[in-house]
Amino acid sequence: MRTFLLYQRLLIKMNDLNDISLSEIIKLVKSKKISSLELANHFINNIEKGKKLNSFITTCFDQTIKDSKNFDKKQNFDGLLPGIPIAVKDLFCTKNIKTTAGSKILENFVPTYESTVTNNLWKEGAILLGKLNCDEFAMGSSNETSFFGNVINPLENNLVPGGSSGGSATALAASLTPATIGTDTGGSIRQPASFTGTVGLKPTYGLCSRWGIVAFASSLDQAGPMTKNVEDCALMLEAMSGYDKKDSTSINKKKENYSKNLNSSIKGIKIGIPKEYRVDNMPEEIEQLWKNGIDILKKSGAKIIDISLPHTKYALPTYYIVAPAEASSNLARYDGIKYGYRSKKGNNLIEMYEHTRAEGFGDEVKRRVLIGTYVLSSGYYDAYYLKAQKVRKLIKGDFDNSFKEVDAILTPSTPSSAFKIGEKANDPISMYLNDIFTVPVNLAGLPAISIPAGKDHKGHPLGLQLISKELKEQKILNIAFAMEKEINFKQSLNRWWE
Amino acid sequence: MPIDKNQVKKVAKLSRISLDDSKLESLSNDLISILNFVEQLNKLDTNEIKPLTSIIDKSLDTRDDSVSDGQIRDQILKNSPEKNEDFFIVPKVVD
């Protein structure tokens, strides 16, 4: 018997753990074919060999090993993520483990509390591997604004992984973690997922608690899962979501069993195709990707309906008023007094604040704080902020109208595949245009998922996005599940970074 | 032009971010291009539209006004860059 077990374990190691999904790993743990400690050692080894990718800001391996040994001793397989080591975006506060939000101003911040979402993962049996790099305060679409340096896309060493959850996307695609979580304010989960050939879901606003997440734009921020396939995505969403009385915008409803209810039968389901997402200068291959997606849905028995979301083109300008306005208010707390970096310069309190924030924030964060302060300032509030909130109502109204007619909407996730490091770093507007297909969803508080759907002529992955009305995560997961089977996306990385 | 250099200086002051004169030019240009971009919204007539106030259809929860934690002074002070046993230390405010 003992020899048999050893033989089985050997087989698993030969069968590379890097190529299997979170759900398959969980099966191995539950059937005792692999221990939590063995898993922890595997991912720690991958992380140590993956330093070139710069996807981690902090690791906590001593704790990981201790927790996994503890799990193996107790052998409690009741949770959704039994003994599974997982790394998370460094925007989630983790008790006694440094949380930087990718900023110098929080370089040495060690929270004394745990975010609700990460706590939910630990309650399901998961174990922390470390904290993943991201754009500073989640402000960016390429992970180039991080104080801790840019993250490399595992596809090629000169490509960005997208952002702001770029460290999460890279660590996942490179198998430095079997699954991860990010946050999405304007596309920060879906765009990097699309750029790395992975799955990312932004839940309905209020489904996952925001408590303990470093705030960027509070009416837009949502945490969500990033995984290798749709089944894993359903499982992670199930683990992390749920009502939290500590978040006043948390939705009080019964937890759903997304993974158990996953069903790829989508016959008769109505899918809307919004004509406004056919933007100027959209590359032919994105158009083709979208058409292929439509064909797959038709083949699966879905009904395709042309729809209109007439205010789509106003979503980005609206976002770049609302998000900076909320950011400037949220980031007012970084004053160098209660926590975070403090400048040695300045002759009085006000000057100390000014130098602290000048030295502590990077350029993109400063731009957004200044824009936000300007659009909220006396004399300009009506022209910018109030106007934007009115247009936001129209954008939400477009979606509400569409969902009277269709169950879900299919669009491309991004207007291009991953771009080169430095390519857009000096032009804020061209960087912002990256989020053209993802931002409307945040403005309307809706759930959306990005799944890998094909590759461009360079062989880089491209994603398709499915959007549904509030709290219909199961619906888009099911459609994505059906599409995933048909698309059969494959990505083999030669692990050049090791 | 939606914003000039003097206004940028004023907004930096309001934002409590000290600004090097050497950076003023490029930062002003960035802000001008961002504001020009968002001014597309002026093409839209929104006179009859009520602004969005909440993205989810729920009223805020109420709770009892009671103490739920406390006695965590050390935790609160833990991350302060300058403190003594009981207080945050700040530069002199009153002469």
XYZ file of C-alpha atoms in Angstrom:
593
model
C 0.000 0.000 0.000
C 2.762 2.353 0.984
C 4.647 1.694 -2.222
C 1.486 2.308 -4.178
C 0.971 5.726 -2.566
C 4.554 6.708 -3.205
C 4.196 5.624 -6.806
C 1.080 7.755 -7.204
C 2.821 10.781 -5.740
C 5.671 10.355 -8.147
C 3.224 10.279 -11.039
C 1.707 13.593 -9.953
C 5.074 15.280 -9.892
C 5.821 14.020 -13.344
C 2.408 15.228 -14.417
C 3.372 18.852 -14.037
C 1.248 20.725 -11.503
C 1.752 23.829 -13.640
C -0.532 22.494 -16.316
C -3.548 21.642 -14.214
C -6.361 23.800 -12.887
C -7.169 24.798 -9.322
C -10.161 22.435 -9.351
C -7.922 19.520 -10.350
C -5.395 20.435 -7.659
C -8.189 20.425 -5.072
C -9.180 16.918 -6.183
C -5.594 15.738 -5.660
C -5.543 17.256 -2.171
C -8.887 15.758 -1.219
C -7.887 12.313 -2.431
C -4.616 12.736 -0.467
C -2.496 12.305 -3.558
C -0.676 15.473 -2.639
C -0.253 17.296 0.665
C -0.669 20.988 1.307
C 3.043 21.180 2.151
C 4.014 19.599 -1.162
C 1.816 22.101 -2.963
C 3.279 24.999 -0.983
C 6.818 23.871 -1.812
C 5.943 23.550 -5.484
C 4.604 27.113 -5.764
C 7.355 28.581 -3.558
C 9.882 26.990 -5.893
C 8.090 28.456 -8.927
C 7.992 31.900 -7.300
C 11.709 31.784 -6.521
C 12.483 30.790 -10.098
C 10.103 33.481 -11.391
C 11.745 36.575 -9.908
C 12.428 38.045 -13.364
C 8.693 38.521 -13.834
C 8.593 40.874 -10.807
C 5.053 39.784 -9.975
C 5.526 39.661 -6.189
C 6.066 42.599 -3.845
C 6.120 40.531 -0.647
C 6.369 36.826 0.074
C 5.675 35.137 3.418
C 7.045 31.621 2.829
C 7.789 30.822 6.489
C 4.148 31.417 7.284
C 3.022 29.497 4.176
C 5.041 26.447 5.215
C 3.812 26.678 8.797
C 0.171 26.972 7.702
C 0.436 24.114 5.208
C 2.036 21.810 7.799
C -0.743 22.759 10.150
C -3.326 21.907 7.498
C -1.732 18.521 6.833
C -1.809 17.758 10.547
C -5.490 18.675 10.963
C -6.644 17.223 7.634
C -9.847 19.238 7.460
C -11.128 19.042 3.880
C -14.462 20.820 4.493
C -13.523 24.157 2.934
C -13.755 25.051 -0.756
C -9.980 25.642 -0.908
C -8.510 22.949 1.391
C -4.832 23.664 2.050
C -4.444 25.558 -1.238
C -1.626 28.148 -1.328
C -2.761 31.366 -3.005
C -1.162 34.770 -3.675
C -3.318 37.928 -3.672
C -3.059 41.436 -5.117
C -1.238 43.795 -2.775
C -4.352 45.940 -2.438
C -5.944 43.559 0.085
C -4.953 44.266 3.684
C -3.419 41.198 5.263
C -2.922 41.076 9.013
C 0.733 41.397 10.031
C 1.860 41.195 6.384
C 2.991 44.309 4.559
C 0.374 45.830 2.246
C 1.690 48.503 -0.118
C -0.908 49.083 -2.884
C 2.145 49.404 -5.146
C 2.969 52.784 -3.574
C 5.967 54.282 -1.820
C 3.583 56.003 0.577
C 2.559 52.573 1.967
C 5.996 50.994 1.551
C 6.178 49.978 5.212
C 2.496 49.642 6.070
C 1.693 46.489 8.052
C -2.076 46.185 8.634
C -3.313 45.076 12.030
C -6.456 43.634 10.430
C -7.462 41.359 7.557
C -9.667 42.292 4.587
C -13.030 40.491 4.546
C -12.417 38.966 1.111
C -9.024 37.457 2.004
C -10.418 36.327 5.339
C -13.160 34.493 3.400
C -10.463 32.641 1.439
C -8.590 31.608 4.612
C -11.865 30.421 6.158
C -12.261 28.100 3.150
C -8.839 26.604 3.850
C -6.586 28.669 1.546
C -3.073 29.662 2.637
C -1.268 32.905 1.728
C 1.825 32.717 -0.507
C 2.471 36.438 -0.812
C 1.326 39.781 -2.159
C 1.223 40.575 -5.856
C 2.476 43.649 -7.650
C -0.038 46.113 -9.099
C -0.256 49.622 -10.485
C 0.060 52.241 -7.742
C -3.312 52.415 -5.940
C -4.647 50.325 -8.870
C -4.305 53.357 -11.163
C -3.004 52.055 -14.466
C -3.570 49.596 -17.298
C -0.059 48.173 -17.713
C 1.412 47.704 -14.217
C 4.027 50.324 -15.122
C 2.952 52.792 -12.401
C 3.959 50.518 -9.506
C 6.633 51.932 -7.177
C 8.067 48.399 -7.144
C 8.711 48.304 -10.889
C 6.760 46.973 -13.821
C 5.638 43.376 -14.107
C 6.595 41.262 -17.129
C 4.038 39.312 -19.133
C 5.101 35.617 -19.121
C 4.327 35.477 -22.850
C 7.330 37.643 -23.772
C 9.846 39.645 -21.787
C 9.027 42.990 -23.453
C 5.255 42.862 -22.973
C 3.129 44.376 -20.207
C 0.741 42.015 -18.407
C -1.966 44.714 -18.334
C -3.146 46.368 -15.176
C -3.842 47.230 -12.606
C -3.939 43.575 -11.442
C -0.834 42.854 -13.561
C 1.098 40.955 -10.891
C -1.963 38.760 -10.325
C -2.323 38.013 -14.050
C 1.366 37.217 -14.527
C 1.653 35.067 -11.387
C -1.414 33.095 -12.449
C -0.426 32.623 -16.112
C 3.108 31.600 -15.064
C 1.719 29.168 -12.431
C 3.301 30.978 -9.478
C -0.132 30.649 -7.851
C -2.943 28.236 -8.807
C -5.541 31.050 -8.700
C -5.639 34.617 -7.456
C -7.811 37.612 -6.698
C -7.626 41.141 -8.050
C -9.686 44.304 -7.980
C -11.455 45.952 -10.911
C -12.337 49.666 -10.959
C -12.374 50.183 -14.741
C -11.127 46.865 -16.128
C -8.248 45.996 -13.797
C -9.180 42.300 -13.624
C -10.572 41.731 -17.136
C -7.911 43.573 -19.158
C -4.882 41.783 -17.603
C -6.786 38.474 -17.844
C -7.265 39.154 -21.551
C -3.568 40.072 -21.966
C -2.353 36.846 -20.344
C -4.810 34.269 -21.654
C -6.579 33.786 -18.321
C -10.109 34.145 -16.944
C -11.117 37.186 -14.859
C -14.469 38.176 -13.380
C -15.633 41.519 -12.020
C -18.667 40.824 -9.813
C -21.765 42.974 -9.300
C -20.969 46.028 -7.193
C -21.631 44.944 -3.603
C -21.220 41.164 -4.086
C -17.728 41.081 -2.561
C -16.974 43.197 0.475
C -14.702 46.209 -0.015
C -13.744 46.234 3.677
C -9.982 46.134 4.110
C -9.201 46.802 0.442
C -7.101 49.923 -0.180
C -9.674 52.299 -1.696
C -9.303 53.864 -5.149
C -12.795 54.860 -6.392
C -15.361 53.578 -3.927
C -18.421 53.561 -6.204
C -16.541 51.523 -8.838
C -14.120 49.224 -6.939
C -14.929 45.489 -6.796
C -12.755 42.501 -5.938
C -12.972 39.412 -8.123
C -11.320 36.101 -9.064
C -8.610 35.495 -11.684
C -8.184 31.865 -12.684
C -7.053 29.451 -15.379
C -10.555 28.364 -16.342
C -14.241 29.100 -15.786
C -14.812 26.286 -13.282
C -12.034 27.684 -11.056
C -13.521 31.150 -11.457
C -16.916 29.967 -10.169
C -15.229 28.276 -7.220
C -13.131 31.299 -6.247
C -16.119 33.654 -6.570
C -18.093 31.378 -4.290
C -15.269 31.426 -1.741
C -14.650 35.174 -1.697
C -18.152 36.681 -2.022
C -20.791 37.227 0.642
C -22.528 39.843 2.732
C -20.410 41.859 5.136
C -21.930 44.277 7.586
C -18.635 46.186 7.704
C -19.198 47.362 4.101
C -22.267 49.614 3.932
C -22.710 48.868 0.204
C -22.487 45.083 0.619
C -25.547 43.264 -0.767
C -27.348 41.158 1.825
C -28.325 37.952 0.073
C -27.826 34.229 0.352
C -24.492 32.879 -0.886
C -24.725 31.103 -4.238
C -23.093 27.797 -5.201
C -21.638 28.996 -8.481
C -19.381 25.985 -9.015
C -22.031 23.384 -8.226
C -24.560 25.119 -10.476
C -22.174 25.517 -13.394
C -24.017 24.354 -16.511
C -22.937 24.631 -20.118
C -26.388 24.175 -21.597
C -27.275 27.614 -22.958
C -29.895 26.743 -25.545
C -32.380 29.565 -26.091
C -30.381 32.121 -24.128
C -30.488 35.621 -25.651
C -27.175 37.372 -26.305
C -26.963 41.045 -27.248
C -24.307 42.403 -29.618
C -23.909 46.159 -29.069
C -23.054 47.979 -32.292
C -21.339 50.827 -30.429
C -18.509 48.484 -29.400
C -17.445 48.347 -33.050
C -15.115 51.296 -32.426
C -13.065 53.291 -34.956
C -9.725 51.748 -35.880
C -10.584 48.443 -34.225
C -8.121 45.849 -35.570
C -9.620 43.358 -37.990
C -8.526 40.462 -35.794
C -10.579 41.757 -32.843
C -13.602 41.991 -35.134
C -12.892 38.409 -36.271
C -12.546 37.196 -32.679
C -15.909 38.712 -31.863
C -17.515 37.063 -34.919
C -16.069 33.697 -33.899
C -17.567 34.176 -30.444
C -20.958 34.918 -31.961
C -20.719 31.801 -34.164
C -19.888 29.626 -31.177
C -22.863 30.974 -29.256
C -25.167 30.365 -32.234
C -23.860 26.824 -32.522
C -24.630 26.274 -28.827
C -28.222 27.281 -29.416
C -28.112 30.874 -28.202
C -30.143 33.556 -29.925
C -28.118 36.549 -31.157
C -29.796 39.959 -31.006
C -28.353 43.276 -32.226
C -28.667 45.892 -29.523
C -27.665 49.503 -28.987
C -25.917 51.077 -25.999
C -25.988 54.627 -27.389
C -23.953 56.348 -24.659
C -20.984 53.949 -24.794
C -18.599 56.551 -26.240
C -19.185 58.767 -23.210
C -18.177 56.066 -20.723
C -14.424 56.776 -20.723
C -14.725 60.561 -20.295
C -17.300 59.960 -17.530
C -14.973 57.485 -15.846
C -12.048 59.920 -15.981
C -14.084 62.428 -13.996
C -15.789 60.109 -11.488
C -12.789 57.870 -10.699
C -10.267 60.702 -10.088
C -12.858 62.624 -8.046
C -13.356 59.664 -5.730
C -9.621 58.933 -5.709
C -8.725 62.466 -4.659
C -11.129 62.146 -1.726
C -9.977 58.648 -0.757
C -6.285 59.480 -0.989
C -6.657 62.548 1.230
C -5.993 60.158 4.129
C -2.299 59.798 3.199
C -0.923 62.629 5.275
C 2.204 61.119 6.821
C 0.759 61.127 10.334
C -1.269 58.054 11.192
C 0.500 55.589 8.929
C 2.667 55.451 5.831
C 5.618 57.444 4.580
C 6.470 60.882 6.047
C 8.824 63.370 4.388
C 11.618 64.921 6.461
C 11.158 68.202 4.568
C 8.876 71.125 5.403
C 8.871 73.800 8.105
C 5.323 73.327 9.280
C 2.418 70.872 9.182
C 1.074 71.949 5.760
C 4.509 71.806 4.145
C 5.096 68.379 5.678
C 1.817 67.169 4.077
C 2.828 68.632 0.720
C 6.276 67.066 0.666
C 5.027 63.734 2.002
C 2.471 63.455 -0.802
C 4.864 64.787 -3.468
C 7.512 62.224 -2.516
C 5.117 59.396 -1.653
C 2.888 59.397 -4.758
C 3.979 58.569 -8.316
C 3.128 60.648 -11.403
C -0.091 58.880 -12.438
C -1.514 59.061 -8.909
C -0.652 62.773 -8.756
C -2.328 63.399 -12.101
C -5.507 61.726 -10.899
C -5.542 63.432 -7.501
C -5.110 66.818 -9.221
C -7.821 66.104 -11.827
C -10.126 64.876 -9.079
C -9.497 67.900 -6.881
C -10.068 70.198 -9.863
C -13.381 68.649 -10.962
C -14.693 68.784 -7.403
C -13.479 72.321 -6.709
C -15.771 75.282 -6.300
C -16.874 76.695 -9.662
C -16.106 73.517 -11.610
C -18.182 70.913 -9.752
C -21.327 71.328 -11.873
C -19.495 71.440 -15.191
C -17.519 68.263 -14.560
C -18.591 66.073 -11.648
C -22.335 66.665 -11.736
C -22.329 66.371 -15.524
C -20.469 63.060 -15.289
C -22.928 61.661 -12.744
C -25.784 62.553 -15.112
C -24.092 60.801 -18.032
C -23.404 57.845 -15.758
C -27.160 57.580 -15.242
C -27.643 57.471 -19.024
C -24.993 54.753 -19.390
C -26.663 52.664 -16.710
C -30.029 53.290 -18.406
C -28.649 51.896 -21.687
C -27.796 48.619 -19.956
C -31.111 48.479 -18.067
C -32.989 48.845 -21.364
C -30.913 46.161 -23.084
C -31.438 43.644 -20.320
C -35.206 43.845 -20.888
C -34.433 42.172 -24.194
C -31.334 40.009 -23.678
C -29.799 37.794 -20.973
C -26.212 38.800 -21.584
C -24.037 40.959 -23.815
C -20.964 39.786 -25.728
C -18.100 42.201 -26.544
C -14.339 42.047 -26.995
C -12.490 42.548 -23.663
C -9.843 44.926 -25.017
C -9.162 46.782 -28.276
C -5.758 45.057 -28.678
C -3.545 42.306 -27.301
C -0.781 43.063 -24.753
C 1.350 46.028 -25.820
C 5.052 46.636 -25.292
C 6.554 47.988 -22.088
C 6.953 51.748 -22.478
C 4.751 51.906 -25.586
C 2.004 53.979 -23.966
C 3.721 55.139 -20.786
C 4.092 58.770 -21.879
C 0.593 59.338 -23.180
C -2.108 59.088 -20.496
C -5.001 59.253 -22.984
C -3.778 56.402 -25.196
C -3.318 54.358 -22.011
C -6.862 55.217 -20.881
C -8.317 54.079 -24.238
C -7.312 50.528 -23.345
C -10.257 50.330 -20.987
C -12.852 51.376 -23.543
C -14.767 48.056 -23.406
C -14.415 47.414 -19.675
C -15.200 50.798 -18.083
C -18.959 50.985 -18.898
C -19.581 47.883 -16.766
C -18.035 49.496 -13.662
C -20.019 52.698 -14.185
C -23.220 50.606 -14.235
C -22.205 48.316 -11.318
C -22.689 45.153 -13.422
C -20.887 41.797 -13.441
C -18.672 40.839 -16.406
C -16.250 38.050 -17.201
C -13.341 37.941 -19.656
C -12.324 34.574 -21.125
C -9.448 33.792 -23.487
C -11.001 33.382 -26.918
C -8.194 33.364 -29.460
C -4.842 34.802 -30.480
C -3.732 37.635 -32.728
C -1.191 37.361 -35.581
C 1.649 37.643 -33.057
C 0.276 34.672 -31.144
C -0.790 36.843 -28.188
C -4.051 36.004 -26.427
C -7.249 37.995 -26.888
C -10.306 37.933 -24.646
C -14.055 38.137 -25.042
C -16.268 39.720 -22.401
C -19.730 38.674 -21.246
C -21.858 41.168 -19.301
C -25.140 40.503 -17.479
C -27.514 42.401 -15.244
C -26.909 42.726 -11.504
C -26.329 39.491 -9.578
C -26.567 37.231 -12.629
C -23.001 35.969 -12.221
C -24.225 32.387 -12.640
C -25.579 33.238 -16.071
C -22.329 34.671 -17.468
C -20.338 31.880 -15.825
C -22.541 29.317 -17.581
C -22.257 31.024 -20.965
C -18.494 31.383 -20.492
C -18.316 27.697 -19.506
C -20.111 26.714 -22.715
C -17.907 28.962 -24.861
C -14.728 27.736 -23.184
C -15.492 24.145 -24.193
C -15.946 25.145 -27.821
C -13.030 27.573 -28.016
C -10.630 25.105 -26.384
C -7.978 27.820 -25.887
C -4.474 26.453 -25.343
C -1.429 28.356 -24.225
C 1.952 26.776 -23.728
C 4.615 28.882 -22.079
C 8.199 27.684 -22.359
C 9.045 29.145 -18.900
C 11.841 31.276 -20.408
C 12.113 33.218 -17.137
C 13.352 30.236 -15.117
C -7.666 75.807 -22.755
C -9.468 74.246 -19.774
C -6.745 74.940 -17.211
C -3.634 77.179 -17.035
C -0.410 76.879 -15.052
C -1.586 79.133 -12.236
C -4.691 77.000 -11.798
C -2.545 73.866 -11.764
C -0.493 75.427 -8.947
C -3.674 76.255 -7.058
C -5.076 72.732 -7.465
C -1.745 71.285 -6.288
C -2.016 73.470 -3.206
C -5.583 72.272 -2.592
C -4.397 68.674 -3.079
C -1.517 69.196 -0.619
C 1.066 68.069 -3.170
C 4.155 70.258 -3.509
C 5.055 70.863 -7.123
C 8.489 71.462 -8.633
C 8.511 74.284 -11.175
C 10.483 71.963 -13.447
C 7.529 69.550 -13.550
C 4.823 72.188 -13.936
C 4.995 72.383 -17.720
C 4.620 68.667 -18.450
C 2.041 68.132 -15.724
C -0.046 71.064 -17.009
C 0.049 69.581 -20.505
C -1.113 66.211 -19.195
C -3.980 67.791 -17.279
C -5.000 69.880 -20.302
C -5.163 66.800 -22.528
C -7.160 64.846 -19.924
C -9.615 67.728 -19.428
C -9.980 68.226 -23.189
C -10.754 64.521 -23.427
C -13.462 64.569 -20.747
C -15.052 67.698 -22.194
C -16.588 65.495 -24.894
C -19.426 65.167 -22.409
C -20.506 68.726 -23.219
C -21.837 67.463 -26.547
C -24.568 65.734 -24.614
C -27.661 67.608 -23.407
C -28.287 66.455 -19.834
C -30.581 69.247 -18.608
C -33.467 66.876 -17.935
C -31.346 64.102 -16.413
C -31.060 63.551 -12.680
C -27.521 62.649 -11.570
C -26.830 59.114 -10.412
C -26.533 59.012 -6.637
C -26.084 55.307 -5.929
C -25.102 52.445 -8.153
C -27.021 49.795 -6.231
C -30.678 49.826 -5.449
C -30.573 49.727 -1.674
C -30.775 52.092 1.227
C -27.965 52.108 3.714
C -28.246 49.671 6.595
C -28.783 51.073 10.052
C -27.194 49.656 13.153
C -27.283 50.176 16.886
C -25.090 53.025 18.043
C -22.940 50.862 20.263
C -19.258 50.250 20.897
C -18.038 47.247 18.889
C -14.331 47.475 19.580
C -11.862 49.549 21.563
C -8.724 49.266 23.683
C -6.652 49.071 20.491
C -4.436 52.123 21.000
C -1.267 50.195 20.247
C -2.693 48.851 17.005
C -3.754 52.329 15.926
C -0.348 53.821 16.715
C 1.621 50.894 15.322
C 2.110 52.197 11.777
C 2.663 55.861 12.625
C 5.973 57.249 11.364
C 6.337 59.358 14.547
C 4.630 58.695 17.848
C 5.128 58.352 21.562
C 3.291 56.037 23.922
C -0.095 57.697 23.579
C 0.007 60.155 20.703
C 0.836 60.769 17.073
C 3.589 63.368 16.841
C 3.162 66.139 14.263
C 5.173 69.256 13.408
C 4.382 72.292 15.533
C 1.023 73.781 14.479
C 0.626 76.738 16.899
C 3.435 79.235 17.606
